[in-house]
JSON list of C-alpha atoms in Angstrom, two decimals:
[
{"chain": "A", "resi": 1, "resn": "UNK", "atom": "CA", "xyz": [0.00, 0.00, 0.00]},
{"chain": "A", "resi": 2, "resn": "UNK", "atom": "CA", "xyz": [2.04, 2.95, -1.23]},
{"chain": "A", "resi": 3, "resn": "UNK", "atom": "CA", "xyz": [-0.27, 5.58, 0.29]},
{"chain": "A", "resi": 4, "resn": "UNK", "atom": "CA", "xyz": [0.44, 3.99, 3.67]},
{"chain": "A", "resi": 5, "resn": "UNK", "atom": "CA", "xyz": [4.14, 4.49, 2.98]},
{"chain": "A", "resi": 6, "resn": "UNK", "atom": "CA", "xyz": [3.55, 8.15, 2.17]},
{"chain": "A", "resi": 7, "resn": "UNK", "atom": "CA", "xyz": [1.66, 8.58, 5.42]},
{"chain": "A", "resi": 8, "resn": "UNK", "atom": "CA", "xyz": [4.31, 6.75, 7.42]},
{"chain": "A", "resi": 9, "resn": "UNK", "atom": "CA", "xyz": [6.98, 9.09, 6.05]},
{"chain": "A", "resi": 10, "resn": "UNK", "atom": "CA", "xyz": [5.05, 12.37, 6.03]},
{"chain": "A", "resi": 11, "resn": "UNK", "atom": "CA", "xyz": [2.99, 12.37, 9.23]},
{"chain": "A", "resi": 12, "resn": "UNK", "atom": "CA", "xyz": [5.91, 12.10, 11.70]},
{"chain": "A", "resi": 13, "resn": "UNK", "atom": "CA", "xyz": [7.85, 14.81, 9.83]},
{"chain": "A", "resi": 14, "resn": "UNK", "atom": "CA", "xyz": [5.03, 17.28, 10.33]},
{"chain": "A", "resi": 15, "resn": "UNK", "atom": "CA", "xyz": [4.97, 16.42, 14.03]},
{"chain": "A", "resi": 16, "resn": "UNK", "atom": "CA", "xyz": [8.72, 17.08, 14.21]},
{"chain": "A", "resi": 17, "resn": "UNK", "atom": "CA", "xyz": [8.34, 20.57, 12.73]},
{"chain": "A", "resi": 18, "resn": "UNK", "atom": "CA", "xyz": [9.36, 19.76, 9.15]},
{"chain": "A", "resi": 19, "resn": "UNK", "atom": "CA", "xyz": [7.34, 20.80, 6.11]},
{"chain": "A", "resi": 20, "resn": "UNK", "atom": "CA", "xyz": [6.37, 17.55, 4.43]},
{"chain": "A", "resi": 21, "resn": "UNK", "atom": "CA", "xyz": [5.30, 17.43, 0.80]},
{"chain": "A", "resi": 22, "resn": "UNK", "atom": "CA", "xyz": [3.72, 14.38, -0.86]},
{"chain": "A", "resi": 23, "resn": "UNK", "atom": "CA", "xyz": [3.48, 13.94, -4.62]},
{"chain": "A", "resi": 24, "resn": "UNK", "atom": "CA", "xyz": [-0.03, 12.49, -4.62]},
{"chain": "A", "resi": 25, "resn": "UNK", "atom": "CA", "xyz": [-0.09, 11.16, -8.18]},
{"chain": "A", "resi": 26, "resn": "UNK", "atom": "CA", "xyz": [3.20, 9.30, -7.69]},
{"chain": "A", "resi": 27, "resn": "UNK", "atom": "CA", "xyz": [1.67, 6.89, -5.21]},
{"chain": "A", "resi": 28, "resn": "UNK", "atom": "CA", "xyz": [-0.21, 3.74, -6.06]},
{"chain": "A", "resi": 29, "resn": "UNK", "atom": "CA", "xyz": [-3.58, 3.32, -4.42]},
{"chain": "A", "resi": 30, "resn": "UNK", "atom": "CA", "xyz": [-5.09, 0.27, -2.80]},
{"chain": "A", "resi": 31, "resn": "UNK", "atom": "CA", "xyz": [-8.51, 1.73, -3.59]},
{"chain": "A", "resi": 32, "resn": "UNK", "atom": "CA", "xyz": [-9.90, 5.18, -4.36]},
{"chain": "A", "resi": 33, "resn": "UNK", "atom": "CA", "xyz": [-11.46, 5.39, -0.92]},
{"chain": "A", "resi": 34, "resn": "UNK", "atom": "CA", "xyz": [-8.28, 4.47, 0.95]},
{"chain": "A", "resi": 35, "resn": "UNK", "atom": "CA", "xyz": [-6.29, 6.91, -1.19]},
{"chain": "A", "resi": 36, "resn": "UNK", "atom": "CA", "xyz": [-8.78, 9.72, -0.51]},
{"chain": "A", "resi": 37, "resn": "UNK", "atom": "CA", "xyz": [-8.68, 9.03, 3.22]},
{"chain": "A", "resi": 38, "resn": "UNK", "atom": "CA", "xyz": [-4.88, 8.94, 3.27]},
{"chain": "A", "resi": 39, "resn": "UNK", "atom": "CA", "xyz": [-4.63, 12.25, 1.39]},
{"chain": "A", "resi": 40, "resn": "UNK", "atom": "CA", "xyz": [-7.24, 13.91, 3.62]},
{"chain": "A", "resi": 41, "resn": "UNK", "atom": "CA", "xyz": [-5.46, 12.69, 6.74]},
{"chain": "A", "resi": 42, "resn": "UNK", "atom": "CA", "xyz": [-2.11, 14.05, 5.55]},
{"chain": "A", "resi": 43, "resn": "UNK", "atom": "CA", "xyz": [-3.63, 17.35, 4.45]},
{"chain": "A", "resi": 44, "resn": "UNK", "atom": "CA", "xyz": [-5.41, 17.68, 7.80]},
{"chain": "A", "resi": 45, "resn": "UNK", "atom": "CA", "xyz": [-2.08, 17.72, 9.69]},
{"chain": "A", "resi": 46, "resn": "UNK", "atom": "CA", "xyz": [-0.47, 20.18, 7.30]},
{"chain": "A", "resi": 47, "resn": "UNK", "atom": "CA", "xyz": [1.26, 17.99, 4.71]},
{"chain": "A", "resi": 48, "resn": "UNK", "atom": "CA", "xyz": [1.46, 19.80, 1.38]},
{"chain": "A", "resi": 49, "resn": "UNK", "atom": "CA", "xyz": [-0.09, 17.75, -1.41]},
{"chain": "A", "resi": 50, "resn": "UNK", "atom": "CA", "xyz": [1.24, 18.25, -4.91]},
{"chain": "A", "resi": 51, "resn": "UNK", "atom": "CA", "xyz": [1.36, 16.57, -8.32]},
{"chain": "A", "resi": 52, "resn": "UNK", "atom": "CA", "xyz": [4.33, 15.43, -10.35]},
{"chain": "A", "resi": 53, "resn": "UNK", "atom": "CA", "xyz": [3.99, 18.25, -12.89]},
{"chain": "A", "resi": 54, "resn": "UNK", "atom": "CA", "xyz": [3.55, 20.83, -10.14]},
{"chain": "A", "resi": 55, "resn": "UNK", "atom": "CA", "xyz": [6.73, 19.63, -8.42]},
{"chain": "A", "resi": 56, "resn": "UNK", "atom": "CA", "xyz": [8.66, 19.78, -11.72]},
{"chain": "A", "resi": 57, "resn": "UNK", "atom": "CA", "xyz": [7.36, 23.31, -12.29]},
{"chain": "A", "resi": 58, "resn": "UNK", "atom": "CA", "xyz": [8.53, 24.37, -8.83]},
{"chain": "A", "resi": 59, "resn": "UNK", "atom": "CA", "xyz": [11.96, 22.87, -9.42]},
{"chain": "A", "resi": 60, "resn": "UNK", "atom": "CA", "xyz": [12.23, 24.53, -12.84]},
{"chain": "A", "resi": 61, "resn": "UNK", "atom": "CA", "xyz": [11.40, 27.90, -11.33]},
{"chain": "A", "resi": 62, "resn": "UNK", "atom": "CA", "xyz": [11.21, 29.74, -14.62]},
{"chain": "A", "resi": 63, "resn": "UNK", "atom": "CA", "xyz": [10.11, 28.13, -17.87]},
{"chain": "A", "resi": 64, "resn": "UNK", "atom": "CA", "xyz": [11.61, 30.97, -19.93]},
{"chain": "A", "resi": 65, "resn": "UNK", "atom": "CA", "xyz": [15.23, 30.14, -19.02]},
{"chain": "A", "resi": 66, "resn": "UNK", "atom": "CA", "xyz": [17.23, 27.82, -21.29]},
{"chain": "A", "resi": 67, "resn": "UNK", "atom": "CA", "xyz": [17.02, 25.10, -18.63]},
{"chain": "A", "resi": 68, "resn": "UNK", "atom": "CA", "xyz": [13.28, 25.59, -18.21]},
{"chain": "A", "resi": 69, "resn": "UNK", "atom": "CA", "xyz": [12.82, 25.43, -21.96]},
{"chain": "A", "resi": 70, "resn": "UNK", "atom": "CA", "xyz": [14.73, 22.14, -22.11]},
{"chain": "A", "resi": 71, "resn": "UNK", "atom": "CA", "xyz": [12.59, 20.76, -19.31]},
{"chain": "A", "resi": 72, "resn": "UNK", "atom": "CA", "xyz": [9.40, 21.64, -21.22]},
{"chain": "A", "resi": 73, "resn": "UNK", "atom": "CA", "xyz": [10.71, 19.66, -24.19]},
{"chain": "A", "resi": 74, "resn": "UNK", "atom": "CA", "xyz": [11.43, 16.63, -22.00]},
{"chain": "A", "resi": 75, "resn": "UNK", "atom": "CA", "xyz": [7.99, 16.79, -20.39]},
{"chain": "A", "resi": 76, "resn": "UNK", "atom": "CA", "xyz": [6.21, 17.19, -23.72]},
{"chain": "A", "resi": 77, "resn": "UNK", "atom": "CA", "xyz": [8.20, 14.31, -25.20]},
{"chain": "A", "resi": 78, "resn": "UNK", "atom": "CA", "xyz": [7.33, 12.09, -22.27]},
{"chain": "A", "resi": 79, "resn": "UNK", "atom": "CA", "xyz": [3.65, 13.01, -22.44]},
{"chain": "A", "resi": 80, "resn": "UNK", "atom": "CA", "xyz": [3.49, 12.12, -26.13]},
{"chain": "A", "resi": 81, "resn": "UNK", "atom": "CA", "xyz": [5.27, 8.78, -25.74]}
]
């Protein structure tokens, strides 16, 4: 159960004063209901929920730089494959 792994890693970090972030679409789900409950539980204690593309965008910082432009090409190529 990958969502259980996300919870096991994220929930204690929030309690220790860290800002935990979980990439929600990178986790397999046992069922939709269990996934929804796990995400709600993590969000309730302050875990930041994000998506893969949102995380990549944050890491890129600025799509107009040469590096950001290269990243767009990689993402678009992956999406079309």
